[in-house]
Amino acid sequence: MTGETDSDAPVMRGNRRALCHIDEVGEAGKGFTLRRIFKDKPDAVMPVFLIPDGADIHCYMNMCPHQGITLEMKPDTFLDVERELIQCSTHGAKFRKNDGYCTKGPCVGRSLTKLPVMIDDDGMVLFGA
Ligand code: FES
């Protein structure tokens, strides 16, 4: 995992957390371990990842609905070799980029948990609603 993992304090822009610049997201995605997400659980972490989709970007919790484990085989690699679908490295489930719906594998019909992100005028990817 990369990104905020090494940072102690989240960088905020208004009420949203700055994850990285859009140019830092590779074609196969970028993973983060978010800390200090829950006020009542300061030590809890939330693994998430970003997936580029044309001019858009999507964010999902990094947890396969099949067995609840992280998806990537190696850091910042969340897509299949065709770069068309998100792929779980454990049993090969495939998910659509735009909504996280599983189209192939042991959890067909289930979905990744989508999280709100936006890109601001400076190209920063901001996490939060
Ligand atoms: S854990 Fe993801 S497909 Fe089995």
mmCIF file of N, CA, C and O and ligand atoms in Angstrom, residues 64-69 71 88-93 95 106-107, ligand 1:
data_model
loop_
_atom_site.group_PDB
_atom_site.id
_atom_site.type_symbol
_atom_site.label_atom_id
_atom_site.label_comp_id
_atom_site.label_asym_id
_atom_site.label_seq_id
_atom_site.Cartn_x
_atom_site.Cartn_y
_atom_site.Cartn_z
ATOM 1 N N CYS A 64 -12.535 -7.863 -0.867
ATOM 2 C CA CYS A 64 -13.301 -8.702 -1.786
ATOM 3 C C CYS A 64 -14.553 -9.216 -1.080
ATOM 4 O O CYS A 64 -14.466 -9.727 0.041
ATOM 5 N N PRO A 65 -15.727 -9.115 -1.720
ATOM 6 C CA PRO A 65 -16.948 -9.613 -1.083
ATOM 7 C C PRO A 65 -16.968 -11.133 -0.932
ATOM 8 O O PRO A 65 -17.797 -11.667 -0.196
ATOM 9 N N HIS A 66 -16.048 -11.836 -1.592
ATOM 10 C CA HIS A 66 -16.012 -13.293 -1.470
ATOM 11 C C HIS A 66 -15.497 -13.718 -0.098
ATOM 12 O O HIS A 66 -16.180 -14.426 0.637
ATOM 13 N N GLN A 67 -14.307 -13.289 0.270
ATOM 14 C CA GLN A 67 -13.740 -13.723 1.549
ATOM 15 C C GLN A 67 -13.271 -12.571 2.439
ATOM 16 O O GLN A 67 -12.615 -12.801 3.451
ATOM 17 N N GLY A 68 -13.563 -11.346 2.029
ATOM 18 C CA GLY A 68 -13.252 -10.203 2.883
ATOM 19 C C GLY A 68 -11.786 -9.858 2.973
ATOM 20 O O GLY A 68 -11.350 -9.220 3.933
ATOM 21 N N ILE A 69 -11.002 -10.263 1.977
ATOM 22 C CA ILE A 69 -9.572 -9.971 1.988
ATOM 23 C C ILE A 69 -9.252 -8.951 0.894
ATOM 24 O O ILE A 69 -10.076 -8.695 0.013
ATOM 25 N N LEU A 71 -7.631 -7.162 -2.428
ATOM 26 C CA LEU A 71 -7.736 -7.683 -3.790
ATOM 27 C C LEU A 71 -6.410 -7.804 -4.535
ATOM 28 O O LEU A 71 -6.228 -8.725 -5.331
ATOM 29 N N CYS A 88 -9.804 -9.585 -8.393
ATOM 30 C CA CYS A 88 -9.293 -10.084 -7.112
ATOM 31 C C CYS A 88 -8.205 -11.103 -7.396
ATOM 32 O O CYS A 88 -8.406 -12.057 -8.154
ATOM 33 N N SER A 89 -7.065 -10.934 -6.768
ATOM 34 C CA SER A 89 -5.923 -11.801 -7.061
ATOM 35 C C SER A 89 -6.078 -13.196 -6.452
ATOM 36 O O SER A 89 -5.393 -14.124 -6.866
ATOM 37 N N THR A 90 -6.972 -13.375 -5.480
ATOM 38 C CA THR A 90 -7.041 -14.664 -4.783
ATOM 39 C C THR A 90 -7.771 -15.729 -5.596
ATOM 40 O O THR A 90 -7.237 -16.807 -5.838
ATOM 41 N N HIS A 91 -9.003 -15.455 -6.016
ATOM 42 C CA HIS A 91 -9.755 -16.449 -6.796
ATOM 43 C C HIS A 91 -10.240 -15.883 -8.122
ATOM 44 O O HIS A 91 -11.080 -16.479 -8.780
ATOM 45 N N GLY A 92 -9.758 -14.710 -8.501
ATOM 46 C CA GLY A 92 -9.990 -14.188 -9.841
ATOM 47 C C GLY A 92 -11.318 -13.517 -10.091
ATOM 48 O O GLY A 92 -11.668 -13.284 -11.259
ATOM 49 N N ALA A 93 -12.079 -13.178 -9.065
ATOM 50 C CA ALA A 93 -13.337 -12.471 -9.308
ATOM 51 C C ALA A 93 -13.065 -11.179 -10.067
ATOM 52 O O ALA A 93 -12.036 -10.532 -9.867
ATOM 53 N N PHE A 95 -14.723 -7.382 -11.377
ATOM 54 C CA PHE A 95 -15.707 -6.363 -11.012
ATOM 55 C C PHE A 95 -15.635 -5.207 -12.005
ATOM 56 O O PHE A 95 -14.546 -4.831 -12.445
ATOM 57 N N PRO A 106 -16.366 -16.224 -7.939
ATOM 58 C CA PRO A 106 -17.171 -16.820 -6.871
ATOM 59 C C PRO A 106 -18.159 -15.870 -6.199
ATOM 60 O O PRO A 106 -18.972 -16.326 -5.397
ATOM 61 N N CYS A 107 -18.088 -14.576 -6.484
ATOM 62 C CA CYS A 107 -19.040 -13.652 -5.848
ATOM 63 C C CYS A 107 -19.857 -12.897 -6.887
ATOM 64 O O CYS A 107 -20.216 -11.726 -6.670
HETATM 65 S S1 FES B 1 -11.253 -13.683 -2.149
HETATM 66 FE FE1 FES B 1 -11.659 -12.508 -3.965
HETATM 67 S S2 FES B 1 -12.384 -13.979 -5.360
HETATM 68 FE FE2 FES B 1 -12.046 -15.125 -3.535
#
